[in-house]
Tab-separated table of C-alpha atoms in Angstrom:
chain	number	residue	atom	x	y	z
O	1164	MET	CA	26.714	1.324	-52.834
O	1165	ARG	CA	27.210	-2.372	-52.140
O	1166	LEU	CA	29.600	-1.466	-49.307
O	1167	LYS	CA	26.980	0.783	-47.704
O	1168	ILE	CA	24.381	-1.996	-47.877
O	1169	ILE	CA	26.810	-4.421	-46.222
O	1170	GLN	CA	27.570	-1.866	-43.487
O	1171	LEU	CA	23.837	-1.305	-42.899
O	1172	GLY	CA	23.261	-5.045	-42.676
O	1173	LEU	CA	26.067	-5.462	-40.157
O	1174	PHE	CA	24.638	-2.603	-38.076
O	1175	LEU	CA	21.163	-4.153	-38.001
O	1176	LEU	CA	22.639	-7.530	-37.130
O	1177	SER	CA	24.624	-5.997	-34.284
O	1178	THR	CA	21.486	-4.380	-32.866
O	1179	GLN	CA	19.708	-7.734	-32.887
O	1180	VAL	CA	22.581	-9.243	-30.938
O	1181	LEU	CA	23.244	-6.392	-28.532
O	1182	PHE	CA	19.693	-5.612	-27.477
O	1183	PRO	CA	18.957	-9.097	-26.131
O	1184	GLN	CA	22.254	-8.978	-24.261
O	1185	GLU	CA	21.195	-5.725	-22.586
O	1186	ALA	CA	17.898	-7.297	-21.606
O	1187	GLN	CA	19.821	-10.144	-19.972
O	1188	SER	CA	22.221	-7.810	-18.148
O	1189	ILE	CA	19.684	-6.669	-15.551
O	1190	ASN	CA	21.233	-6.794	-12.108
O	1191	PRO	CA	19.628	-9.635	-10.075
O	1192	ILE	CA	19.378	-7.273	-7.107
O	1193	LEU	CA	16.401	-5.743	-8.954
O	1194	THR	CA	14.577	-8.990	-9.603
O	1195	ASP	CA	15.456	-11.645	-7.015
O	1196	LYS	CA	12.811	-12.601	-4.485
O	1197	PHE	CA	14.994	-12.848	-1.379
O	1198	ILE	CA	17.964	-10.716	-0.253
O	1199	ILE	CA	19.782	-11.459	3.021
O	1200	ASN	CA	22.536	-9.104	4.181
O	1201	ALA	CA	24.804	-9.778	7.186
O	1202	GLY	CA	27.860	-7.820	8.240
O	1203	LEU	CA	29.615	-5.351	10.521
O	1204	PHE	CA	28.521	-1.833	11.376
O	1205	SER	CA	31.318	0.319	12.813
O	1206	THR	CA	29.397	2.941	14.745
O	1207	LEU	CA	30.239	6.100	16.617
O	1208	SER	CA	27.446	6.578	19.157
O	1209	THR	CA	26.375	9.418	21.433
O	1210	LEU	CA	23.766	9.337	24.198
O	1211	LYS	CA	22.418	12.225	26.248
O	1212	ILE	CA	19.731	11.907	28.921
O	1213	ASN	CA	18.247	14.891	30.700
O	1214	ALA	CA	15.425	14.801	33.233
O	1215	ILE	CA	14.017	17.277	35.714
O	1216	GLY	CA	11.693	15.805	38.318
O	1217	GLU	CA	9.984	16.844	41.499
O	1218	GLY	CA	12.899	16.194	43.836
O	1219	THR	CA	13.099	17.083	47.512
O	1220	ASP	CA	14.498	20.478	46.612
O	1221	GLY	CA	12.582	20.809	43.334
O	1222	GLY	CA	15.861	20.756	41.434
O	1223	ARG	CA	17.518	18.755	38.705
O	1224	LEU	CA	17.679	15.023	39.400
O	1225	GLU	CA	19.293	13.648	36.263
O	1226	ASP	CA	21.346	15.341	33.567
O	1227	ILE	CA	23.905	13.019	32.000
O	1228	ASP	CA	25.891	13.119	28.791
O	1229	PHE	CA	26.928	9.444	28.776
O	1230	ASP	CA	29.547	9.628	26.042
O	1231	GLU	CA	31.261	12.557	27.796
O	1232	GLN	CA	30.971	11.309	31.376
O	1233	PHE	CA	32.082	7.735	30.634
O	1234	ASN	CA	34.345	8.344	27.635
O	1235	ILE	CA	32.461	5.985	25.314
O	1236	ASN	CA	32.363	8.267	22.273
O	1237	ASP	CA	34.475	5.972	20.113
O	1238	TYR	CA	33.838	3.603	17.208
O	1239	GLN	CA	32.638	0.088	17.979
O	1240	ASN	CA	32.050	-2.826	15.626
O	1241	THR	CA	28.667	-4.468	15.922
O	1242	PHE	CA	26.717	-7.104	13.997
O	1243	SER	CA	23.892	-6.078	11.680
O	1244	LEU	CA	21.339	-8.083	9.718
O	1245	THR	CA	18.784	-7.129	7.050
O	1246	PHE	CA	16.299	-9.206	5.096
O	1247	THR	CA	14.071	-8.350	2.109
O	1248	TRP	CA	11.310	-10.484	0.601
O	1249	ARG	CA	9.593	-9.515	-2.666
O	1250	PHE	CA	6.357	-11.349	-2.062
O	1251	ALA	CA	4.540	-9.803	-5.054
O	1252	LYS	CA	5.455	-8.000	-8.273
O	1253	ASN	CA	5.369	-4.517	-6.731
O	1254	TRP	CA	5.435	-5.300	-3.007
O	1255	ASN	CA	8.186	-6.210	-0.557
O	1256	LEU	CA	8.648	-6.807	3.145
O	1257	SER	CA	11.933	-6.073	4.923
O	1258	ALA	CA	13.390	-6.365	8.404
O	1259	GLU	CA	16.556	-5.100	10.098
O	1260	TYR	CA	18.401	-5.606	13.382
O	1261	PHE	CA	21.505	-4.282	15.074
O	1262	GLY	CA	22.553	-3.881	18.696
O	1263	VAL	CA	25.223	-1.962	20.609
O	1264	ASN	CA	26.621	-2.423	24.113
O	1265	ARG	CA	28.829	0.379	25.448
O	1266	GLU	CA	30.376	0.672	28.894
O	1267	SER	CA	33.450	2.112	30.564
O	1268	GLU	CA	34.939	2.543	34.036
O	1269	VAL	CA	35.924	6.079	35.033
O	1270	VAL	CA	36.715	8.222	38.052
O	1271	LEU	CA	34.013	10.876	38.248
O	1272	LYS	CA	35.043	14.484	37.747
O	1273	GLU	CA	31.768	15.730	39.253
O	1274	ASP	CA	28.781	14.444	41.227
O	1275	ILE	CA	26.103	12.530	39.309
O	1276	GLU	CA	22.549	12.167	40.607
O	1277	TRP	CA	20.815	9.150	39.126
O	1278	ARG	CA	17.507	7.693	40.340
O	1279	ASP	CA	17.624	9.108	43.874
O	1280	VAL	CA	21.256	8.171	44.559
O	1281	THR	CA	24.394	10.271	44.268
O	1282	PHE	CA	27.669	9.042	42.763
O	1283	LYS	CA	30.271	11.362	44.259
O	1284	LYS	CA	33.136	13.122	42.531
O	1285	GLY	CA	36.394	11.161	42.814
O	1286	THR	CA	34.779	7.701	43.081
O	1287	GLY	CA	35.244	4.955	40.496
O	1288	VAL	CA	32.062	3.933	38.676
O	1289	LYS	CA	31.038	2.056	35.556
O	1290	GLY	CA	28.495	3.461	33.136
O	1291	GLY	CA	27.110	2.887	29.681
O	1292	PHE	CA	24.084	1.606	27.829
O	1293	ASP	CA	22.659	-1.330	25.907
O	1294	PHE	CA	20.815	-0.609	22.678
O	1295	ALA	CA	18.879	-2.700	20.173
O	1296	LEU	CA	16.980	-1.695	17.046
O	1297	TYR	CA	14.356	-3.798	15.261
O	1298	ARG	CA	12.930	-2.447	12.004
O	1299	ALA	CA	10.031	-3.821	9.968
O	1300	PHE	CA	8.917	-2.231	6.706
O	1301	ILE	CA	6.388	-2.921	3.973
O	1302	GLY	CA	6.922	-1.120	0.688
O	1303	ARG	CA	5.522	-0.725	-2.787
O	1304	VAL	CA	7.390	0.012	-6.006
O	1305	ILE	CA	6.443	3.430	-7.429
O	1306	ALA	CA	8.590	3.364	-10.587
O	1307	ARG	CA	10.781	0.724	-12.178
O	1308	GLY	CA	13.084	0.338	-15.188
O	1309	ASP	CA	15.715	-2.088	-16.444
O	1310	HIS	CA	18.346	-0.436	-14.273
O	1311	PHE	CA	16.503	1.247	-11.402
O	1312	GLU	CA	13.750	0.891	-8.835
O	1313	PHE	CA	12.083	3.550	-6.691
O	1314	GLY	CA	9.569	2.873	-3.943
O	1315	GLY	CA	8.059	3.930	-0.651
O	1316	GLY	CA	6.102	2.526	2.236
O	1317	LEU	CA	5.372	2.369	5.941
O	1318	GLY	CA	7.317	0.772	8.737
O	1319	ALA	CA	8.222	0.842	12.407
O	1320	HIS	CA	11.440	1.077	14.397
O	1321	THR	CA	11.255	-0.598	17.806
O	1322	ILE	CA	14.089	0.803	19.899
O	1323	ARG	CA	15.147	-0.675	23.229
O	1324	ILE	CA	17.623	1.316	25.311
O	1325	SER	CA	18.960	0.599	28.812
O	1326	PRO	CA	21.398	3.145	30.284
O	1327	PHE	CA	23.048	2.201	33.589
O	1328	ILE	CA	25.486	3.401	36.248
O	1329	GLU	CA	27.042	1.207	38.937
O	1330	GLY	CA	29.439	1.834	41.805
O	1331	GLN	CA	29.602	3.162	45.341
O	1332	ALA	CA	26.956	5.824	45.901
O	1333	TYR	CA	25.191	7.810	48.593
O	1334	VAL	CA	21.563	6.848	49.141
O	1335	ASN	CA	19.467	9.748	50.431
O	1336	ASP	CA	22.811	11.505	51.125
O	1337	LYS	CA	23.291	9.333	54.211
O	1338	GLU	CA	24.269	5.725	53.452
O	1339	PHE	CA	27.250	4.833	51.270
O	1340	GLU	CA	26.720	1.526	49.441
O	1341	TYR	CA	27.153	-0.241	46.108
O	1342	GLN	CA	24.400	0.587	43.621
O	1343	ARG	CA	23.620	-0.600	40.093
O	1344	ASN	CA	20.907	1.609	38.609
O	1345	ARG	CA	19.496	0.780	35.209
O	1346	VAL	CA	16.587	2.318	33.309
O	1347	SER	CA	15.030	0.406	30.413
O	1348	SER	CA	12.753	1.901	27.783
O	1349	THR	CA	11.155	0.356	24.695
O	1350	LEU	CA	9.994	2.861	22.097
O	1351	PRO	CA	7.910	1.827	19.071
O	1352	LEU	CA	8.320	4.531	16.407
O	1353	PRO	CA	6.275	4.239	13.183
O	1354	ASN	CA	7.832	5.824	10.112
O	1355	ILE	CA	7.454	6.513	6.425
O	1356	GLY	CA	10.276	5.450	4.133
O	1357	LEU	CA	11.675	5.733	0.621
O	1358	TRP	CA	14.262	3.685	-1.241
O	1359	PHE	CA	16.054	3.934	-4.572
O	1360	ILE	CA	18.190	1.332	-6.355
O	1361	TYR	CA	20.295	2.178	-9.395
O	1362	ALA	CA	22.065	-0.753	-11.083
O	1363	PRO	CA	23.905	0.369	-14.245
O	1364	THR	CA	25.454	-3.076	-14.747
O	1365	GLU	CA	24.644	-6.648	-13.775
O	1366	LYS	CA	27.414	-6.480	-11.133
O	1367	LEU	CA	27.242	-2.984	-9.652
O	1368	SER	CA	24.368	-1.294	-7.805
O	1369	LEU	CA	23.773	1.727	-5.582
O	1370	ASN	CA	21.042	1.579	-2.955
O	1371	ALA	CA	19.796	4.504	-0.865
O	1372	LYS	CA	17.251	4.199	1.974
O	1373	LEU	CA	15.620	6.954	4.020
O	1374	ASP	CA	13.217	6.563	6.967
O	1375	TRP	CA	11.639	9.461	8.827
O	1376	PHE	CA	9.267	9.877	11.736
O	1377	GLY	CA	8.133	12.988	13.567
O	1378	ILE	CA	5.207	13.532	15.892
O	1379	LYS	CA	4.032	15.844	18.662
O	1380	VAL	CA	1.084	14.820	20.830
O	1381	ASP	CA	0.121	16.931	23.844
O	1382	ASN	CA	3.371	17.368	25.809
O	1383	THR	CA	5.357	14.603	24.088
O	1384	ALA	CA	7.404	14.942	20.889
O	1385	GLY	CA	9.650	12.551	19.012
O	1386	GLU	CA	11.673	12.460	15.797
O	1387	LEU	CA	13.709	9.833	13.952
O	1388	TRP	CA	15.988	9.908	10.887
O	1389	ASP	CA	17.511	6.739	9.408
O	1390	ILE	CA	19.625	7.299	6.259
O	1391	THR	CA	21.629	4.501	4.622
O	1392	PRO	CA	23.455	4.711	1.250
O	1393	THR	CA	25.068	1.441	0.093
O	1394	LEU	CA	27.299	0.383	-2.822
O	1395	SER	CA	27.057	-3.312	-3.761
O	1396	TYR	CA	29.008	-5.610	-6.058
O	1397	GLN	CA	27.671	-8.962	-7.266
O	1398	VAL	CA	30.715	-11.245	-7.000
O	1399	PHE	CA	28.816	-14.362	-8.062
O	1400	ARG	CA	25.253	-14.908	-9.247
O	1401	ASN	CA	23.903	-15.326	-5.704
O	1402	VAL	CA	26.626	-13.751	-3.560
O	1403	GLY	CA	27.864	-10.187	-3.277
O	1404	VAL	CA	29.597	-7.656	-1.030
O	1405	SER	CA	28.442	-4.215	0.134
O	1406	VAL	CA	29.991	-1.136	1.674
O	1407	GLY	CA	27.848	1.646	3.050
O	1408	TYR	CA	27.259	4.314	5.654
O	1409	LYS	CA	24.504	4.517	8.246
O	1410	TYR	CA	23.205	7.590	10.029
O	1411	LEU	CA	20.543	7.016	12.679
O	1412	THR	CA	19.360	9.643	15.129
O	1413	PHE	CA	16.291	9.935	17.298
O	1414	GLY	CA	15.080	12.128	20.118
O	1415	VAL	CA	12.184	12.036	22.570
O	1416	ASP	CA	11.035	15.039	24.605
O	1417	ILE	CA	8.482	14.997	27.431
O	1418	ASP	CA	7.422	18.329	28.902
O	1419	LYS	CA	4.981	18.040	31.808
O	1420	PRO	CA	4.580	20.201	34.925
O	1421	ARG	CA	6.269	17.684	37.255
O	1422	TRP	CA	8.340	15.715	34.775
O	1423	GLN	CA	10.556	16.978	31.982
O	1424	LYS	CA	12.721	14.524	30.113
O	1425	ASN	CA	14.593	14.189	26.849
O	1426	ILE	CA	16.700	11.448	25.287
O	1427	ASP	CA	18.994	12.082	22.332
O	1428	LEU	CA	20.746	9.129	20.718
O	1429	GLN	CA	22.824	9.044	17.535
O	1430	PHE	CA	24.660	6.333	15.589
O	1431	LYS	CA	26.786	6.949	12.530
O	1432	GLY	CA	29.526	5.057	10.739
O	1433	PRO	CA	30.548	2.788	7.865
O	1434	SER	CA	29.403	-0.781	7.292
O	1435	PHE	CA	30.724	-3.814	5.415
O	1436	SER	CA	28.644	-6.881	4.677
O	1437	LEU	CA	28.074	-9.997	2.582
O	1438	PHE	CA	24.729	-10.617	0.951
O	1439	GLY	CA	22.971	-13.504	-0.690
O	1440	ASN	CA	20.187	-13.047	-3.239
O	1441	PHE	CA	18.041	-15.673	-4.906
C-alpha cells in the first residue's frame, strides 16, 4: 500500500514538472513578432505568349513559346526575401519578393514575328524575359493552439514581366536591321490566401501557404496559384534554416474582336533559406 502511495506521489510530481516544460516548449515561430527569411529559390520557369492582332493580312502576329524557342527551360538560382510582422495578437502583415532574368542566344529554326518585325529562320538572335514578383498580404488567425496556427486573409501579387527579342530582323519585310523589341507589363492581381503552421517541437515546424486568384470581367480573364510548403529548423533561439518548394503559375487571357492575347507563366522549384525571428 505504502509503495502504491509513493508511486502515485511520484507520478503527480512528474506531472507538475513536465506540464510547465511543455508550456515552455512552444516553438518561437508561433509567437515571435518579426520573421525575416532570405535565401535562394532554384526555379524552373516557362513562358508562353500568344497574340492575334489586326495585321496587314489579318493573320497571327505573335505566337511565341519562349522556353522552347530560346532554350531557357532550365533551373536558375535566384534571390528571394519574405518578411512577416505580427502587429497584433491575431493579425499579421507579410511581404515577399523574388525576381528572375532569363536569356539565351540561339539560331532560329523558324521565322518569328514580333511587334511588326520578322526575325528570319537561320539568323542568330537573343531572347528571354525579366520577371519580378512583389507580394503583400494581411492576415488574421482563425485558430491557434500550443503547436499550430491556422489563418487566412487578403493580399495582392504585383507581377512585372518584360519579354524581349533582339537581333537582325526585317522591318515591314523590306529593310534588314538590328532590332531590340521589348514589351513590359505590370499586373496587379489581388488574391485570397490561407496558411497553416504546425510546430510539434520548439525546434521543428512545417509551414504551408496557399494564395489563389481568379476573375473574369467582360472579355478578360486571369488566374493565379501560389503554393509554398516549407520545413524549418530553429538552430538557435533567433536563427533557423528552411527548405521548401514553391509553385507559382498565372495566366491572363484577353479575347476581343481585334485583339486576342494570352500569357502563361510558371515557376516551380526548391528553395533554401536562413531566417531570423525575434
